[in-house]
Amino acid sequence: MANWLFRKSDSASVTGVPRRARAGATFAAELTFDNVVKTYGERNALDHFSLVVAPGEVVCLLGPSGCGKTTLLRVTAGIERPTGGRILINDLEVAGSQRFMQPEDRGVGLMFQDFALFPHLTIVENVAFGLKALPREDARREALAILSRVGLERYADQYPHILSGGQQQRIALARAIVPRPAVMLMDEPFSGLDVQLRDAMQQETLALIRETRATSVIVTHHPEEAMRLGDRIVVMRAGKLVQTGRAEDLYQRPAELFVARLFSEINEIEARVDAGRIVTPFGVVAAPGLDNGASAILCIRERGVGLVSAPSNGGYGSATGLMGRVRDAKFLGDAVRYEVGVQGFDQPLNVRTAAGLQIGKGSEVRLHIDPEQVLIFPSNGVKTS
Ligand code: ATP
């Protein structure tokens, strides 16, 4: 492992973590949002947002456009002041009613979506930019060490325009991480990369932030990216935290229909609760906590439905399962998506199966619904317990 990661700082900032401009080892820091509000005019970009990110944890922020993800990074970095609430790094208030600490004193690194490299500076100068407090030669040595870590040392004295998108991403990452920030903030760091490159860059980035032990918050629009990168995922909507947990928790036990929709393709069917359960064409499903007679939404994951041609028993036993007829079949590469008219359902069901032998349009089929892949929500989409 590169020794630039482990050199001790000769001075720490007031947060107890190295100053951004100093070359020090990263000390894992706890990052706390305590009821943070950020208002622009009438709009609450952040609406009483609270969260504690553990030292060294990698959290992915997921949510629709405009839900406040970038604003959260900006108030953490000190580019914006929160309107209310507090932000703490290692128990020290960096933003709040009592204090506003300057960005350079927070030990926070920020990486933007567009990489924001300076075109008029060489690559090594770009990387050394955050090390201004070091003597020039020391800053260059540090910058070269991390350039070597990301495999781009040979481009040190060239200018950014000659680099590919992936190389620019590596340089932006190197620049953000070379001062060894205790907290690393990344705003959609992979969105500018093509799909082939994205996977490799995600893995490289994760490896680098694990090495530095920086507590990290990564903004993304993509649930799969969040599941892949985050120790924990935070789902936001309209400036609020909707749900946080491990990827499995959010997938298996989404607190809201909105969260369920993020993590899998689902069929949503209106239903009515009858004595704590919902009677469906495929059997009875428990609906705990919902009032008798209340309307509810029955959600069936598209991948939670087994599909076989009707004459075949497909291993399910003879002639079992719901009868249906394929109305449409779309080949999607690694899956086939069927639209199936199903006995007992007023609306067709969408079904995704692993791509294999495709069942043709108009074919009769039998469907088997896995009860584990069924979720029930109240009609407002928000679970109360
Ligand atoms: P995206 O995923 O599209 O980047 P986001 O979740 O990062 O969106 P923010 O950029 O944080 O959302 O914006 C949150 C809300 O605050 C939006 O409604 C946006 O229009 C508003 N907003 C953000 N910055 C400003 C500003 N400087 N002035 C006025 N409104 C702003």
CSV table of C-alpha atoms and ligand atoms in Angstrom, one decimal:
chain,number,residue,atom,x,y,z
A,1,MET,CA,0.0,0.0,0.0
A,2,ALA,CA,1.3,3.5,-0.8
A,3,ASN,CA,3.1,5.2,2.0
A,4,TRP,CA,1.4,8.5,1.3
A,5,LEU,CA,-1.6,7.1,3.1
A,6,PHE,CA,0.1,6.6,6.4
A,7,ARG,CA,2.3,9.6,6.9
A,8,LYS,CA,1.3,11.3,10.2
A,9,SER,CA,0.2,14.9,10.2
A,10,ASP,CA,2.3,17.5,11.9
A,11,SER,CA,-0.8,19.5,12.8
A,12,ALA,CA,-4.4,18.8,13.1
A,13,SER,CA,-7.3,21.1,12.5
A,14,VAL,CA,-9.8,22.1,15.2
A,15,THR,CA,-12.0,19.2,14.2
A,16,GLY,CA,-9.3,16.9,15.4
A,17,VAL,CA,-8.7,15.7,11.8
A,18,PRO,CA,-5.9,16.9,9.6
A,19,ARG,CA,-6.3,20.3,7.9
A,20,ARG,CA,-7.1,19.9,4.2
A,21,ALA,CA,-3.9,21.5,3.2
A,22,ARG,CA,-1.7,19.3,5.4
A,23,ALA,CA,-0.3,16.0,4.5
A,24,GLY,CA,-1.5,13.7,7.3
A,25,ALA,CA,-3.0,10.3,7.8
A,26,THR,CA,-6.8,10.2,7.7
A,27,PHE,CA,-8.5,9.6,11.1
A,28,ALA,CA,-11.9,8.2,10.7
A,29,ALA,CA,-14.5,10.8,11.7
A,30,GLU,CA,-18.1,10.6,12.7
A,31,LEU,CA,-20.4,12.9,10.7
A,32,THR,CA,-23.6,14.0,12.3
A,33,PHE,CA,-26.6,15.9,10.8
A,34,ASP,CA,-28.8,17.1,13.5
A,35,ASN,CA,-32.2,18.4,12.2
A,36,VAL,CA,-30.5,20.3,9.3
A,37,VAL,CA,-32.7,22.7,7.4
A,38,LYS,CA,-31.7,24.6,4.2
A,39,THR,CA,-34.2,27.0,2.8
A,40,TYR,CA,-34.1,28.7,-0.6
A,41,GLY,CA,-36.9,31.3,-0.6
A,42,GLU,CA,-40.1,29.3,0.1
A,43,ARG,CA,-38.5,25.9,-0.7
A,44,ASN,CA,-37.0,23.6,1.9
A,45,ALA,CA,-34.1,21.9,0.1
A,46,LEU,CA,-33.3,20.2,3.4
A,47,ASP,CA,-36.2,19.7,5.8
A,48,HIS,CA,-35.1,18.6,9.3
A,49,PHE,CA,-32.6,16.1,8.0
A,50,SER,CA,-30.9,13.9,10.7
A,51,LEU,CA,-28.3,11.2,10.2
A,52,VAL,CA,-25.2,9.9,11.9
A,53,VAL,CA,-22.5,8.5,9.5
A,54,ALA,CA,-20.1,6.2,11.5
A,55,PRO,CA,-16.3,6.7,11.2
A,56,GLY,CA,-15.1,5.1,8.0
A,57,GLU,CA,-18.6,4.3,6.8
A,58,VAL,CA,-19.5,4.6,3.1
A,59,VAL,CA,-23.1,6.0,2.7
A,60,CYS,CA,-24.9,6.3,-0.6
A,61,LEU,CA,-27.5,9.1,-0.9
A,62,LEU,CA,-30.3,8.1,-3.2
A,63,GLY,CA,-33.3,10.0,-4.2
A,64,PRO,CA,-35.1,11.8,-7.1
A,65,SER,CA,-33.8,14.9,-8.8
A,66,GLY,CA,-34.3,18.0,-6.6
A,67,CYS,CA,-34.6,16.0,-3.3
A,68,GLY,CA,-31.7,17.8,-1.7
A,69,LYS,CA,-28.7,15.5,-2.2
A,70,THR,CA,-26.3,18.1,-3.5
A,71,THR,CA,-27.5,20.6,-1.0
A,72,LEU,CA,-26.6,18.2,1.8
A,73,LEU,CA,-23.1,17.9,0.4
A,74,ARG,CA,-22.8,21.6,0.0
A,75,VAL,CA,-23.7,22.4,3.6
A,76,THR,CA,-21.4,19.7,4.8
A,77,ALA,CA,-18.4,21.0,2.8
A,78,GLY,CA,-19.2,24.6,4.0
A,79,ILE,CA,-20.0,25.9,0.5
A,80,GLU,CA,-23.5,26.8,1.9
A,81,ARG,CA,-24.7,27.7,5.4
A,82,PRO,CA,-27.6,25.7,6.7
A,83,THR,CA,-30.7,27.7,7.7
A,84,GLY,CA,-31.2,25.6,10.8
A,85,GLY,CA,-29.9,22.6,12.7
A,86,ARG,CA,-26.3,21.5,13.2
A,87,ILE,CA,-23.6,19.5,11.4
A,88,LEU,CA,-20.9,17.9,13.5
A,89,ILE,CA,-17.6,16.2,12.6
A,90,ASN,CA,-16.3,14.2,15.6
A,91,ASP,CA,-18.7,16.0,18.0
A,92,LEU,CA,-17.5,19.4,16.9
A,93,GLU,CA,-20.0,21.7,15.4
A,94,VAL,CA,-18.8,22.8,12.0
A,95,ALA,CA,-22.1,24.5,11.0
A,96,GLY,CA,-24.9,25.5,13.3
A,97,SER,CA,-26.3,28.5,15.2
A,98,GLN,CA,-23.1,28.8,17.3
A,99,ARG,CA,-20.5,28.3,14.6
A,100,PHE,CA,-19.7,28.3,10.9
A,101,MET,CA,-16.3,26.7,10.2
A,102,GLN,CA,-14.6,27.6,7.0
A,103,PRO,CA,-14.5,24.8,4.3
A,104,GLU,CA,-10.7,24.5,4.5
A,105,ASP,CA,-10.8,23.9,8.3
A,106,ARG,CA,-13.3,21.0,8.1
A,107,GLY,CA,-11.1,18.2,6.8
A,108,VAL,CA,-13.7,17.5,4.1
A,109,GLY,CA,-13.0,16.5,0.5
A,110,LEU,CA,-15.4,17.2,-2.3
A,111,MET,CA,-15.6,15.6,-5.7
A,112,PHE,CA,-18.0,16.9,-8.3
A,113,GLN,CA,-19.9,15.2,-11.1
A,114,ASP,CA,-18.1,17.0,-13.9
A,115,PHE,CA,-14.7,16.5,-12.2
A,116,ALA,CA,-14.0,20.3,-12.4
A,117,LEU,CA,-10.3,19.9,-13.4
A,118,PHE,CA,-8.5,23.2,-14.1
A,119,PRO,CA,-7.6,23.2,-17.8
A,120,HIS,CA,-4.7,25.6,-17.5
A,121,LEU,CA,-2.9,23.6,-14.8
A,122,THR,CA,-0.9,20.4,-15.5
A,123,ILE,CA,-2.2,17.2,-14.1
A,124,VAL,CA,0.2,17.2,-11.2
A,125,GLU,CA,-0.6,20.8,-10.5
A,126,ASN,CA,-4.3,19.9,-10.5
A,127,VAL,CA,-3.7,17.2,-7.9
A,128,ALA,CA,-1.4,19.4,-5.8
A,129,PHE,CA,-4.0,22.2,-5.7
A,130,GLY,CA,-5.4,21.1,-2.4
A,131,LEU,CA,-1.9,21.0,-0.8
A,132,LYS,CA,-1.2,24.7,-1.0
A,133,ALA,CA,0.1,24.9,2.6
A,134,LEU,CA,2.8,22.5,1.9
A,135,PRO,CA,6.2,23.6,0.4
A,136,ARG,CA,6.0,23.3,-3.4
A,137,GLU,CA,8.3,20.3,-3.7
A,138,ASP,CA,6.5,18.4,-0.9
A,139,ALA,CA,3.1,19.1,-2.5
A,140,ARG,CA,4.5,17.8,-5.9
A,141,ARG,CA,5.9,14.7,-4.2
A,142,GLU,CA,2.5,13.9,-2.5
A,143,ALA,CA,0.7,14.6,-5.8
A,144,LEU,CA,3.0,12.3,-7.7
A,145,ALA,CA,2.6,9.5,-5.1
A,146,ILE,CA,-1.2,9.5,-5.5
A,147,LEU,CA,-0.9,9.8,-9.3
A,148,SER,CA,1.2,6.7,-9.1
A,149,ARG,CA,-1.5,5.0,-6.9
A,150,VAL,CA,-4.2,5.7,-9.5
A,151,GLY,CA,-1.8,4.6,-12.3
A,152,LEU,CA,-1.4,8.0,-14.1
A,153,GLU,CA,2.0,9.2,-13.0
A,154,ARG,CA,3.2,9.3,-16.6
A,155,TYR,CA,0.7,12.1,-17.4
A,156,ALA,CA,1.9,14.3,-14.5
A,157,ASP,CA,3.2,17.2,-16.7
A,158,GLN,CA,0.5,17.0,-19.3
A,159,TYR,CA,-2.8,18.9,-19.3
A,160,PRO,CA,-6.2,17.4,-18.5
A,161,HIS,CA,-7.7,17.7,-22.0
A,162,ILE,CA,-5.6,14.8,-23.2
A,163,LEU,CA,-7.2,12.4,-20.7
A,164,SER,CA,-10.2,10.1,-21.3
A,165,GLY,CA,-13.3,10.4,-19.1
A,166,GLY,CA,-12.1,7.6,-16.8
A,167,GLN,CA,-8.6,9.1,-16.5
A,168,GLN,CA,-10.2,12.5,-15.6
A,169,GLN,CA,-12.3,10.8,-13.0
A,170,ARG,CA,-9.1,9.3,-11.4
A,171,ILE,CA,-7.4,12.7,-11.4
A,172,ALA,CA,-10.4,14.3,-9.7
A,173,LEU,CA,-10.5,11.5,-7.2
A,174,ALA,CA,-6.8,11.9,-6.6
A,175,ARG,CA,-7.1,15.6,-6.1
A,176,ALA,CA,-9.9,15.3,-3.6
A,177,ILE,CA,-8.2,12.6,-1.6
A,178,VAL,CA,-4.6,13.7,-1.5
A,179,PRO,CA,-5.1,16.0,1.5
A,180,ARG,CA,-6.5,12.9,3.3
A,181,PRO,CA,-9.9,14.4,4.2
A,182,ALA,CA,-11.6,12.7,7.1
A,183,VAL,CA,-14.9,13.1,5.3
A,184,MET,CA,-15.2,12.6,1.5
A,185,LEU,CA,-18.2,13.8,-0.4
A,186,MET,CA,-18.8,12.7,-3.9
A,187,ASP,CA,-21.6,14.1,-6.1
A,188,GLU,CA,-22.6,11.6,-8.8
A,189,PRO,CA,-18.9,10.7,-9.4
A,190,PHE,CA,-19.6,8.1,-12.1
A,191,SER,CA,-22.5,9.7,-14.0
A,192,GLY,CA,-20.2,11.2,-16.7
A,193,LEU,CA,-18.6,7.8,-17.5
A,194,ASP,CA,-19.9,5.2,-20.0
A,195,VAL,CA,-21.3,2.0,-18.7
A,196,GLN,CA,-18.2,-0.2,-19.4
A,197,LEU,CA,-16.0,2.1,-17.5
A,198,ARG,CA,-18.3,2.8,-14.7
A,199,ASP,CA,-18.0,-0.6,-13.1
A,200,ALA,CA,-14.2,-0.5,-13.0
A,201,MET,CA,-14.1,3.0,-11.7
A,202,GLN,CA,-16.6,2.2,-8.9
A,203,GLN,CA,-14.4,-0.6,-7.7
A,204,GLU,CA,-11.2,1.5,-7.9
A,205,THR,CA,-12.9,4.4,-6.1
A,206,LEU,CA,-14.2,2.3,-3.4
A,207,ALA,CA,-10.8,0.6,-2.9
A,208,LEU,CA,-9.1,4.1,-2.6
A,209,ILE,CA,-11.6,5.5,-0.1
A,210,ARG,CA,-11.4,2.3,2.0
A,211,GLU,CA,-7.6,2.7,2.1
A,212,THR,CA,-7.8,6.2,3.3
A,213,ARG,CA,-10.6,5.3,5.8
A,214,ALA,CA,-12.4,8.5,4.9
A,215,THR,CA,-16.0,8.6,6.1
A,216,SER,CA,-17.8,8.9,2.7
A,217,VAL,CA,-21.1,10.2,1.4
A,218,ILE,CA,-21.7,9.4,-2.3
A,219,VAL,CA,-24.7,10.9,-4.2
A,220,THR,CA,-26.2,8.7,-6.9
A,221,HIS,CA,-29.4,8.4,-8.9
A,222,HIS,CA,-28.8,4.7,-9.4
A,223,PRO,CA,-30.1,2.2,-6.9
A,224,GLU,CA,-27.8,-0.5,-8.2
A,225,GLU,CA,-24.8,1.8,-7.8
A,226,ALA,CA,-25.9,2.6,-4.2
A,227,MET,CA,-26.3,-1.1,-3.4
A,228,ARG,CA,-22.9,-1.9,-4.9
A,229,LEU,CA,-21.0,0.9,-3.1
A,230,GLY,CA,-22.7,1.8,0.1
A,231,ASP,CA,-22.2,0.1,3.5
A,232,ARG,CA,-25.6,1.8,4.0
A,233,ILE,CA,-28.1,3.6,1.8
A,234,VAL,CA,-30.0,6.7,2.7
A,235,VAL,CA,-33.1,7.4,0.7
A,236,MET,CA,-34.2,11.0,0.5
A,237,ARG,CA,-37.3,12.7,-0.8
A,238,ALA,CA,-38.2,16.4,-0.7
A,239,GLY,CA,-35.4,17.2,1.7
A,240,LYS,CA,-36.2,14.5,4.2
A,241,LEU,CA,-34.7,11.2,5.1
A,242,VAL,CA,-37.2,8.5,4.1
A,243,GLN,CA,-35.4,5.4,5.1
A,244,THR,CA,-31.8,4.2,5.8
A,245,GLY,CA,-30.4,0.8,6.0
A,246,ARG,CA,-28.3,-1.9,4.3
A,247,ALA,CA,-29.2,-2.6,0.7
A,248,GLU,CA,-30.9,-5.9,1.8
A,249,ASP,CA,-33.0,-4.1,4.4
A,250,LEU,CA,-34.3,-1.6,2.0
A,251,TYR,CA,-34.9,-4.2,-0.7
A,252,GLN,CA,-36.7,-6.6,1.6
A,253,ARG,CA,-38.5,-4.2,4.0
A,254,PRO,CA,-39.1,-0.9,2.2
A,255,ALA,CA,-40.8,1.5,4.5
A,256,GLU,CA,-42.6,3.2,1.6
A,257,LEU,CA,-43.9,2.2,-1.8
A,258,PHE,CA,-41.6,4.9,-3.1
A,259,VAL,CA,-38.6,2.9,-1.7
A,260,ALA,CA,-39.9,-0.4,-3.1
A,261,ARG,CA,-40.2,1.2,-6.5
A,262,LEU,CA,-36.5,2.3,-6.4
A,263,PHE,CA,-35.2,-1.2,-5.7
A,264,SER,CA,-37.3,-3.4,-8.0
A,265,GLU,CA,-39.8,-3.4,-10.8
A,266,ILE,CA,-43.2,-4.1,-9.2
A,267,ASN,CA,-46.8,-4.7,-10.2
A,268,GLU,CA,-49.1,-2.5,-8.1
A,269,ILE,CA,-52.6,-3.7,-7.7
A,270,GLU,CA,-55.4,-2.1,-5.7
A,271,ALA,CA,-56.8,-4.3,-3.0
A,272,ARG,CA,-59.0,-4.3,0.1
A,273,VAL,CA,-58.1,-5.5,3.6
A,274,ASP,CA,-60.4,-8.1,5.0
A,275,ALA,CA,-59.8,-9.0,8.7
A,276,GLY,CA,-56.0,-8.4,8.6
A,277,ARG,CA,-55.4,-10.1,5.3
A,278,ILE,CA,-55.9,-9.6,1.6
A,279,VAL,CA,-57.5,-12.4,-0.5
A,280,THR,CA,-55.8,-12.6,-3.9
A,281,PRO,CA,-56.1,-15.0,-6.8
A,282,PHE,CA,-52.9,-16.7,-5.6
A,283,GLY,CA,-54.0,-17.1,-2.0
A,284,VAL,CA,-54.3,-15.1,1.2
A,285,VAL,CA,-51.6,-12.5,2.1
A,286,ALA,CA,-51.3,-11.1,5.7
A,287,ALA,CA,-51.8,-7.4,5.9
A,288,PRO,CA,-50.9,-6.6,9.5
A,289,GLY,CA,-51.6,-3.2,10.9
A,290,LEU,CA,-54.2,-2.3,8.2
A,291,ASP,CA,-57.8,-1.6,9.2
A,292,ASN,CA,-60.6,-3.9,8.1
A,293,GLY,CA,-62.1,-2.6,4.9
A,294,ALA,CA,-59.1,-0.3,4.2
A,295,SER,CA,-57.8,0.0,0.7
A,296,ALA,CA,-54.3,-1.2,0.2
A,297,ILE,CA,-51.7,-1.7,-2.6
A,298,LEU,CA,-50.6,-5.2,-3.3
A,299,CYS,CA,-47.1,-5.2,-4.8
A,300,ILE,CA,-45.8,-8.2,-6.7
A,301,ARG,CA,-42.2,-8.0,-7.8
A,302,GLU,CA,-41.9,-8.6,-11.5
A,303,ARG,CA,-39.0,-11.1,-10.8
A,304,GLY,CA,-41.0,-12.8,-8.1
A,305,VAL,CA,-43.3,-14.6,-10.6
A,306,GLY,CA,-42.4,-17.9,-12.1
A,307,LEU,CA,-43.7,-18.5,-15.6
A,308,VAL,CA,-44.0,-21.8,-17.6
A,309,SER,CA,-45.8,-22.7,-20.8
A,310,ALA,CA,-49.2,-24.2,-19.9
A,311,PRO,CA,-48.7,-27.7,-21.2
A,312,SER,CA,-45.5,-28.0,-19.3
A,313,ASN,CA,-45.5,-28.4,-15.5
A,314,GLY,CA,-42.1,-26.7,-15.4
A,315,GLY,CA,-41.2,-28.6,-12.2
A,316,TYR,CA,-44.1,-27.0,-10.3
A,317,GLY,CA,-46.2,-30.1,-10.2
A,318,SER,CA,-49.0,-30.9,-12.6
A,319,ALA,CA,-51.4,-28.2,-13.7
A,320,THR,CA,-50.8,-25.9,-10.7
A,321,GLY,CA,-50.5,-22.2,-10.7
A,322,LEU,CA,-52.6,-19.4,-12.1
A,323,MET,CA,-53.6,-19.6,-15.8
A,324,GLY,CA,-52.6,-16.8,-18.0
A,325,ARG,CA,-51.9,-15.8,-21.6
A,326,VAL,CA,-48.9,-13.8,-22.8
A,327,ARG,CA,-49.9,-10.5,-24.4
A,328,ASP,CA,-46.4,-9.3,-25.0
A,329,ALA,CA,-42.8,-10.4,-24.6
A,330,LYS,CA,-39.8,-8.1,-24.8
A,331,PHE,CA,-36.2,-9.4,-24.9
A,332,LEU,CA,-34.1,-7.2,-22.6
A,333,GLY,CA,-30.7,-8.9,-22.9
A,334,ASP,CA,-30.3,-10.7,-19.5
A,335,ALA,CA,-34.1,-10.9,-19.0
A,336,VAL,CA,-37.4,-11.2,-20.8
A,337,ARG,CA,-40.2,-9.0,-19.7
A,338,TYR,CA,-43.7,-10.5,-20.3
A,339,GLU,CA,-47.1,-8.8,-20.0
A,340,VAL,CA,-49.5,-11.5,-19.1
A,341,GLY,CA,-53.3,-11.5,-18.7
A,342,VAL,CA,-53.9,-13.6,-15.6
A,343,GLN,CA,-57.0,-15.4,-14.4
A,344,GLY,CA,-58.5,-13.5,-11.4
A,345,PHE,CA,-56.6,-10.2,-12.0
A,346,ASP,CA,-58.3,-7.2,-13.6
A,347,GLN,CA,-55.0,-5.9,-14.9
A,348,PRO,CA,-52.2,-7.7,-16.7
A,349,LEU,CA,-49.1,-8.6,-14.7
A,350,ASN,CA,-45.6,-7.8,-15.8
A,351,VAL,CA,-43.2,-10.7,-15.3
A,352,ARG,CA,-39.4,-10.8,-15.7
A,353,THR,CA,-37.6,-14.0,-16.2
A,354,ALA,CA,-34.0,-14.8,-16.9
A,355,ALA,CA,-33.5,-14.8,-20.6
A,356,GLY,CA,-33.7,-18.3,-21.9
A,357,LEU,CA,-36.3,-20.0,-24.0
A,358,GLN,CA,-38.7,-17.2,-24.8
A,359,ILE,CA,-42.4,-17.9,-24.6
A,360,GLY,CA,-44.3,-16.5,-27.5
A,361,LYS,CA,-47.0,-13.9,-27.6
A,362,GLY,CA,-50.4,-15.5,-27.3
A,363,SER,CA,-49.1,-18.6,-25.5
A,364,GLU,CA,-51.0,-20.0,-22.6
A,365,VAL,CA,-48.9,-20.0,-19.4
A,366,ARG,CA,-49.0,-20.9,-15.7
A,367,LEU,CA,-47.8,-18.5,-13.1
A,368,HIS,CA,-46.4,-19.1,-9.7
A,369,ILE,CA,-46.1,-16.1,-7.3
A,370,ASP,CA,-43.5,-16.3,-4.6
A,371,PRO,CA,-45.2,-15.0,-1.4
A,372,GLU,CA,-41.7,-13.6,-0.3
A,373,GLN,CA,-41.9,-11.3,-3.3
A,374,VAL,CA,-45.2,-9.7,-2.3
A,375,LEU,CA,-45.4,-6.5,-0.4
A,376,ILE,CA,-48.4,-4.7,1.1
A,377,PHE,CA,-48.7,-1.0,1.6
A,378,PRO,CA,-51.6,1.2,2.8
A,379,SER,CA,-53.1,3.2,0.0
A,380,ASN,CA,-51.0,6.3,0.8
A,381,GLY,CA,-47.8,4.1,0.2
A,382,VAL,CA,-46.4,4.7,3.7
A,383,LYS,CA,-46.2,2.0,6.3
A,384,THR,CA,-46.9,3.1,9.8
A,385,SER,CA,-44.9,0.4,11.6
B,1,ATP,P1,-30.2,16.4,-8.6
B,1,ATP,O1,-30.3,15.0,-8.4
B,1,ATP,O2,-31.1,16.9,-9.8
B,1,ATP,O3,-28.8,17.0,-8.6
B,1,ATP,P2,-30.5,17.1,-5.8
B,1,ATP,O4,-31.3,16.0,-5.1
B,1,ATP,O5,-29.1,17.2,-5.7
B,1,ATP,O6,-31.0,17.1,-7.4
B,1,ATP,P3,-30.5,19.8,-4.9
B,1,ATP,O7,-29.6,20.3,-6.0
B,1,ATP,O8,-29.9,19.7,-3.6
B,1,ATP,O9,-31.2,18.5,-5.3
B,1,ATP,O10,-31.7,20.8,-4.9
B,1,ATP,C1,-32.7,20.7,-3.9
B,1,ATP,C2,-33.7,21.8,-4.1
B,1,ATP,O11,-33.2,23.1,-3.8
B,1,ATP,C3,-34.2,21.9,-5.6
B,1,ATP,O12,-35.6,22.2,-5.6
B,1,ATP,C4,-33.4,23.0,-6.1
B,1,ATP,O13,-34.1,23.7,-7.2
B,1,ATP,C5,-33.3,23.9,-4.9
B,1,ATP,N1,-32.0,24.7,-5.0
B,1,ATP,C6,-30.8,24.2,-4.9
B,1,ATP,N2,-29.8,25.1,-5.0
B,1,ATP,C7,-30.5,26.3,-5.1
B,1,ATP,C8,-30.1,27.7,-5.1
B,1,ATP,N3,-28.9,28.1,-5.1
B,1,ATP,N4,-31.1,28.6,-5.2
B,1,ATP,C9,-32.4,28.2,-5.2
B,1,ATP,N5,-32.8,27.0,-5.1
B,1,ATP,C10,-31.9,26.0,-5.1
